[in-house]
Amino acid sequence: MTETTEGNLLWEPSESLKENAGLSRYIEWLREEKGLSFAGYEELWEWSVTDLEGFWASVWEFCGVRASKPYERVLGSRRMPGAEWFPGAELNYAEHVLGAIEPGRLDEPALIHASELRQTGEVSWWELRERVAAFAAGLKSLGVGRGDRVVAYVPNVPEAIAAFLACASIGAVWSSCSPDFGAPSVIDRFRQIEPKILLAVDGYRYGGKDFDRTETLAELQREIPSLEETVVVPYLEEEPDVSGLDNVVFWDDLLSENEGAELRFEQVPFDHPLWVVYSSGTTGLPKAIVQGQGGIVVEHLKKLGLHMDIREGDRFFWFTTTGWMMWNVVAGSLLSGATALLYDGNPGYPDMNAVWEFASETGMTHFGTSAGYLTSCMKAGVEPGRDFDLSALRAIGSTGSPLPPEGFEWVYGSVKEDLWLFSTSGGTDLCTAFVGGNPLLPVRAGEIQCR
């Protein structure tokens, strides 16, 4: 392989891609509806950070934010910290996901999932609505109300998405950790926010090895005194032994007890807490970061719809666990009407082709991963473009660390020649990116496309 020089032009978007991109439709809408014209992306960016009220009002309108009460003004206060966005507005995150699906799409997949423990399966939009409604009713029966915290110690499985949306629908606050976290790490995070309910699996499988987590759950119950009930999802075993746990209800029982419940959406203020994510904990305890329902709706509609070019019917994947903010972004893809693809397991087991096979099997359109995974595939000599049908794939996203120029070259040589490869970087602080992809710009080796 010849050495790739940083900055080498590797790909340019086709005219068709540019015409159909969400960012192009937004630019055209600004011209037609607002009388705003921009010579290129840099001018658009400059306007977006100069006219804050004009820009964010346009995102709200263009992306179709659904609010039961309109906002009084875009920016109520410019104080930092303490800026106040869209005061007066009331909405619900879950309503944006489940209340906007057209009846003709209800049988289409909302989620496609696979893991080392489960074969590839689908959850339709209709089934997701039913599960969310049932779990929301179940949470209420357990005494959960608006503002209460529900924490999850679960892998990247459909139950996690359904439970999160149920929390959002009733105005409860979600927070999650991956079951590969040890008890001290989970306690350090969850105890800070005084949760009422714990959702957890009995264990998980990774790299072909089974890891029982029932003793860890007992420790969580002992060390988080605010917990009142534990909802167990049987995952490692069909009938796990929970004799060492207190106040347990099983996921399936809770759903069946509330089958047929009506799906309702609690209307909450724009800044009402949606979820709590955490800093890494490299300096003292992990810092709990609260993000609001309205802020995440607007940001993810903008980020996913414009910068990741996610469209209704796309199939969006990012390899992640529930302990990383990219899981929250995967959930956010549902806001755009995309199908979220969930994978739980070791991406290198039984070999480096595992997730590429999943991409082929699911008709994946967007493949999100880490730079480390792409370079590992390169070093392992895998040839996904040769061995799998990746005809639906139109974008690969890379984050976690810088993707070196040779990693860029490997993607174009071994995955797909006509492919939008975007490297992105951001922060848990905002659950979005600061720099990243742009479907209208070229891709150059070793470079991130834009601010």
CSV table of N, CA, C and O in Angstrom, one decimal, residues 322-388:
chain,number,residue,atom,x,y,z
A,322,THR,N,-24.3,1.3,26.0
A,322,THR,CA,-25.2,2.3,26.6
A,322,THR,C,-24.4,3.2,27.6
A,322,THR,O,-25.0,4.1,28.1
A,323,GLY,N,-23.1,3.0,27.7
A,323,GLY,CA,-22.3,3.8,28.6
A,323,GLY,C,-21.6,4.9,27.9
A,323,GLY,O,-20.8,5.7,28.5
A,324,TRP,N,-21.9,5.1,26.6
A,324,TRP,CA,-21.2,6.1,25.8
A,324,TRP,C,-22.3,7.0,25.1
A,324,TRP,O,-23.3,6.5,24.7
A,325,MET,N,-22.0,8.3,25.0
A,325,MET,CA,-23.0,9.2,24.4
A,325,MET,C,-23.5,8.8,23.0
A,325,MET,O,-24.5,9.2,22.6
A,326,MET,N,-22.7,8.0,22.3
A,326,MET,CA,-23.1,7.7,21.0
A,326,MET,C,-24.3,6.8,21.0
A,326,MET,O,-25.1,6.7,20.0
A,327,TRP,N,-24.6,6.1,22.1
A,327,TRP,CA,-25.9,5.4,22.2
A,327,TRP,C,-27.0,6.3,22.2
A,327,TRP,O,-28.0,6.1,21.5
A,328,ASN,N,-26.9,7.5,22.9
A,328,ASN,CA,-27.9,8.5,22.9
A,328,ASN,C,-28.1,9.0,21.5
A,328,ASN,O,-29.2,9.4,21.1
A,329,VAL,N,-27.0,9.1,20.7
A,329,VAL,CA,-27.1,9.6,19.3
A,329,VAL,C,-27.9,8.6,18.4
A,329,VAL,O,-28.7,8.9,17.6
A,330,VAL,N,-27.6,7.3,18.7
A,330,VAL,CA,-28.3,6.2,17.9
A,330,VAL,C,-29.8,6.3,18.2
A,330,VAL,O,-30.6,6.3,17.3
A,331,ALA,N,-30.2,6.5,19.5
A,331,ALA,CA,-31.6,6.7,19.8
A,331,ALA,C,-32.1,8.0,19.1
A,331,ALA,O,-33.3,8.0,18.6
A,332,GLY,N,-31.3,9.0,19.0
A,332,GLY,CA,-31.7,10.2,18.3
A,332,GLY,C,-32.0,10.0,16.8
A,332,GLY,O,-32.7,10.8,16.2
A,333,SER,N,-31.4,9.0,16.2
A,333,SER,CA,-31.7,8.8,14.8
A,333,SER,C,-33.2,8.5,14.6
A,333,SER,O,-33.7,8.7,13.5
A,334,LEU,N,-33.9,8.0,15.6
A,334,LEU,CA,-35.3,7.7,15.5
A,334,LEU,C,-36.1,9.0,15.3
A,334,LEU,O,-37.2,9.0,14.7
A,335,LEU,N,-35.5,10.2,15.8
A,335,LEU,CA,-36.2,11.5,15.6
A,335,LEU,C,-36.3,11.8,14.1
A,335,LEU,O,-37.3,12.5,13.7
A,336,SER,N,-35.4,11.3,13.3
A,336,SER,CA,-35.4,11.6,11.8
A,336,SER,C,-36.2,10.5,11.1
A,336,SER,O,-36.3,10.5,9.8
A,337,GLY,N,-36.9,9.6,11.8
A,337,GLY,CA,-37.6,8.5,11.1
A,337,GLY,C,-36.8,7.4,10.5
A,337,GLY,O,-37.2,6.6,9.7
A,338,ALA,N,-35.5,7.4,11.0
A,338,ALA,CA,-34.6,6.3,10.5
A,338,ALA,C,-34.8,5.0,11.4
A,338,ALA,O,-35.4,5.1,12.5
A,339,THR,N,-34.4,3.9,10.9
A,339,THR,CA,-34.3,2.7,11.6
A,339,THR,C,-33.0,2.6,12.4
A,339,THR,O,-31.9,2.8,11.8
A,340,ALA,N,-33.0,2.5,13.7
A,340,ALA,CA,-31.8,2.4,14.5
A,340,ALA,C,-31.3,0.9,14.5
A,340,ALA,O,-32.1,0.0,14.8
A,341,LEU,N,-30.1,0.7,14.2
A,341,LEU,CA,-29.5,-0.6,14.2
A,341,LEU,C,-28.7,-0.8,15.5
A,341,LEU,O,-27.8,0.0,15.8
A,342,LEU,N,-29.0,-1.9,16.3
A,342,LEU,CA,-28.3,-2.1,17.6
A,342,LEU,C,-27.5,-3.4,17.5
A,342,LEU,O,-28.0,-4.4,17.0
A,343,TYR,N,-26.3,-3.3,18.0
A,343,TYR,CA,-25.4,-4.5,18.1
A,343,TYR,C,-24.8,-4.6,19.4
A,343,TYR,O,-24.2,-3.6,19.9
A,344,ASP,N,-24.9,-5.7,20.1
A,344,ASP,CA,-24.3,-6.0,21.4
A,344,ASP,C,-23.3,-7.1,21.3
A,344,ASP,O,-23.7,-8.3,21.0
A,345,GLY,N,-22.1,-6.9,21.5
A,345,GLY,CA,-21.1,-7.9,21.5
A,345,GLY,C,-19.7,-7.4,21.1
A,345,GLY,O,-19.5,-6.2,20.9
A,346,ASN,N,-18.8,-8.3,21.0
A,346,ASN,CA,-17.4,-7.9,20.6
A,346,ASN,C,-17.4,-7.8,19.1
A,346,ASN,O,-17.6,-8.7,18.3
A,347,PRO,N,-17.0,-6.6,18.5
A,347,PRO,CA,-17.0,-6.4,17.1
A,347,PRO,C,-15.9,-7.2,16.4
A,347,PRO,O,-16.0,-7.4,15.1
A,348,GLY,N,-15.0,-7.8,17.1
A,348,GLY,CA,-14.0,-8.6,16.6
A,348,GLY,C,-14.2,-10.1,16.8
A,348,GLY,O,-13.2,-10.9,16.7
A,349,TYR,N,-15.4,-10.5,17.2
A,349,TYR,CA,-15.7,-11.9,17.5
A,349,TYR,C,-16.8,-12.4,16.6
A,349,TYR,O,-17.8,-11.7,16.5
A,350,PRO,N,-16.7,-13.6,16.0
A,350,PRO,CA,-15.5,-14.5,16.0
A,350,PRO,C,-14.3,-14.0,15.2
A,350,PRO,O,-13.2,-14.5,15.4
A,351,ASP,N,-14.5,-13.0,14.4
A,351,ASP,CA,-13.4,-12.3,13.6
A,351,ASP,C,-13.8,-10.9,13.3
A,351,ASP,O,-14.9,-10.5,13.6
A,352,MET,N,-13.0,-10.2,12.6
A,352,MET,CA,-13.2,-8.8,12.3
A,352,MET,C,-14.3,-8.5,11.3
A,352,MET,O,-14.6,-7.4,11.0
A,353,ASN,N,-14.9,-9.6,10.8
A,353,ASN,CA,-16.0,-9.4,9.8
A,353,ASN,C,-17.4,-9.4,10.4
A,353,ASN,O,-18.3,-9.2,9.7
A,354,ALA,N,-17.4,-9.6,11.7
A,354,ALA,CA,-18.7,-9.7,12.4
A,354,ALA,C,-19.7,-8.5,12.1
A,354,ALA,O,-20.8,-8.7,11.8
A,355,VAL,N,-19.2,-7.3,12.3
A,355,VAL,CA,-20.1,-6.2,12.1
A,355,VAL,C,-20.3,-5.8,10.7
A,355,VAL,O,-21.4,-5.3,10.3
A,356,TRP,N,-19.3,-6.1,9.8
A,356,TRP,CA,-19.6,-6.0,8.4
A,356,TRP,C,-20.7,-6.9,7.9
A,356,TRP,O,-21.5,-6.5,7.0
A,357,GLU,N,-20.7,-8.1,8.4
A,357,GLU,CA,-21.8,-9.0,8.1
A,357,GLU,C,-23.1,-8.5,8.5
A,357,GLU,O,-24.1,-8.6,7.8
A,358,PHE,N,-23.1,-7.9,9.7
A,358,PHE,CA,-24.4,-7.2,10.2
A,358,PHE,C,-24.8,-6.1,9.3
A,358,PHE,O,-26.0,-5.9,9.0
A,359,ALA,N,-23.8,-5.3,8.8
A,359,ALA,CA,-24.1,-4.2,7.9
A,359,ALA,C,-24.8,-4.8,6.6
A,359,ALA,O,-25.7,-4.2,6.1
A,360,SER,N,-24.2,-5.8,6.1
A,360,SER,CA,-24.8,-6.4,4.9
A,360,SER,C,-26.2,-7.0,5.1
A,360,SER,O,-27.1,-6.8,4.3
A,361,GLU,N,-26.4,-7.7,6.2
A,361,GLU,CA,-27.6,-8.3,6.6
A,361,GLU,C,-28.8,-7.3,6.8
A,361,GLU,O,-29.9,-7.6,6.5
A,362,THR,N,-28.4,-6.1,7.3
A,362,THR,CA,-29.5,-5.2,7.6
A,362,THR,C,-29.7,-4.1,6.6
A,362,THR,O,-30.6,-3.2,6.8
A,363,GLY,N,-28.9,-4.0,5.5
A,363,GLY,CA,-29.0,-3.0,4.6
A,363,GLY,C,-28.6,-1.6,5.1
A,363,GLY,O,-29.2,-0.6,4.9
A,364,MET,N,-27.6,-1.6,6.0
A,364,MET,CA,-27.1,-0.4,6.7
A,364,MET,C,-26.8,0.7,5.7
A,364,MET,O,-26.1,0.4,4.7
A,365,THR,N,-27.2,1.9,6.0
A,365,THR,CA,-26.9,3.1,5.1
A,365,THR,C,-25.8,3.9,5.8
A,365,THR,O,-25.0,4.5,5.0
A,366,HIS,N,-25.7,3.9,7.1
A,366,HIS,CA,-24.7,4.7,7.8
A,366,HIS,C,-24.0,3.8,8.9
A,366,HIS,O,-24.7,3.2,9.7
A,367,PHE,N,-22.7,3.7,8.7
A,367,PHE,CA,-21.9,2.8,9.6
A,367,PHE,C,-21.0,3.6,10.5
A,367,PHE,O,-20.0,4.2,10.0
A,368,GLY,N,-21.4,3.8,11.7
A,368,GLY,CA,-20.6,4.6,12.7
A,368,GLY,C,-19.7,3.7,13.5
A,368,GLY,O,-20.1,2.6,14.0
A,369,THR,N,-18.4,4.1,13.7
A,369,THR,CA,-17.5,3.3,14.5
A,369,THR,C,-16.4,4.1,15.0
A,369,THR,O,-16.4,5.3,14.9
A,370,SER,N,-15.4,3.5,15.5
A,370,SER,CA,-14.2,4.2,16.0
A,370,SER,C,-13.0,4.1,15.0
A,370,SER,O,-13.0,3.2,14.2
A,371,ALA,N,-12.2,5.1,15.1
A,371,ALA,CA,-11.0,5.0,14.3
A,371,ALA,C,-10.2,3.7,14.6
A,371,ALA,O,-9.6,3.1,13.7
A,372,GLY,N,-10.2,3.4,15.8
A,372,GLY,CA,-9.4,2.2,16.3
A,372,GLY,C,-9.9,0.9,15.6
A,372,GLY,O,-9.2,0.0,15.2
A,373,TYR,N,-11.3,0.8,15.4
A,373,TYR,CA,-11.9,-0.4,14.8
A,373,TYR,C,-11.5,-0.4,13.3
A,373,TYR,O,-11.1,-1.4,12.8
A,374,LEU,N,-11.5,0.8,12.6
A,374,LEU,CA,-11.2,0.8,11.2
A,374,LEU,C,-9.7,0.4,11.0
A,374,LEU,O,-9.4,-0.3,10.1
A,375,THR,N,-8.8,0.9,11.8
A,375,THR,CA,-7.4,0.6,11.7
A,375,THR,C,-7.1,-0.9,12.0
A,375,THR,O,-6.3,-1.5,11.4
A,376,SER,N,-7.9,-1.4,13.0
A,376,SER,CA,-7.8,-2.9,13.3
A,376,SER,C,-8.2,-3.7,12.1
A,376,SER,O,-7.6,-4.7,11.8
A,377,CYS,N,-9.3,-3.3,11.4
A,377,CYS,CA,-9.7,-4.0,10.2
A,377,CYS,C,-8.6,-3.9,9.2
A,377,CYS,O,-8.4,-4.9,8.5
A,378,MET,N,-8.1,-2.8,9.0
A,378,MET,CA,-7.0,-2.6,8.0
A,378,MET,C,-5.8,-3.5,8.3
A,378,MET,O,-5.3,-4.2,7.4
A,379,LYS,N,-5.4,-3.6,9.6
A,379,LYS,CA,-4.3,-4.4,10.0
A,379,LYS,C,-4.6,-5.9,9.8
A,379,LYS,O,-3.7,-6.7,9.6
A,380,ALA,N,-5.9,-6.3,10.0
A,380,ALA,CA,-6.3,-7.7,9.9
A,380,ALA,C,-6.4,-8.1,8.5
A,380,ALA,O,-6.6,-9.3,8.2
A,381,GLY,N,-6.4,-7.1,7.5
A,381,GLY,CA,-6.5,-7.4,6.1
A,381,GLY,C,-7.9,-7.8,5.6
A,381,GLY,O,-8.0,-8.5,4.6
A,382,VAL,N,-8.9,-7.4,6.4
A,382,VAL,CA,-10.3,-7.8,5.9
A,382,VAL,C,-10.6,-6.9,4.7
A,382,VAL,O,-10.1,-5.8,4.5
A,383,GLU,N,-11.5,-7.5,3.9
A,383,GLU,CA,-12.0,-6.9,2.6
A,383,GLU,C,-13.5,-6.8,2.6
A,383,GLU,O,-14.1,-7.6,1.9
A,384,PRO,N,-14.1,-5.9,3.4
A,384,PRO,CA,-15.6,-5.9,3.5
A,384,PRO,C,-16.3,-5.7,2.1
A,384,PRO,O,-17.3,-6.4,1.8
A,385,GLY,N,-15.7,-4.9,1.3
A,385,GLY,CA,-16.3,-4.6,0.0
A,385,GLY,C,-16.3,-5.8,-0.9
A,385,GLY,O,-17.2,-5.9,-1.8
A,386,ARG,N,-15.4,-6.7,-0.7
A,386,ARG,CA,-15.3,-7.9,-1.6
A,386,ARG,C,-16.2,-9.0,-1.0
A,386,ARG,O,-16.8,-9.7,-1.8
A,387,ASP,N,-16.3,-9.1,0.3
A,387,ASP,CA,-16.9,-10.2,0.9
A,387,ASP,C,-18.4,-10.0,1.3
A,387,ASP,O,-19.1,-11.0,1.6
A,388,PHE,N,-18.9,-8.8,1.3
A,388,PHE,CA,-20.2,-8.5,1.7
A,388,PHE,C,-20.9,-7.6,0.8
A,388,PHE,O,-20.3,-6.8,0.1
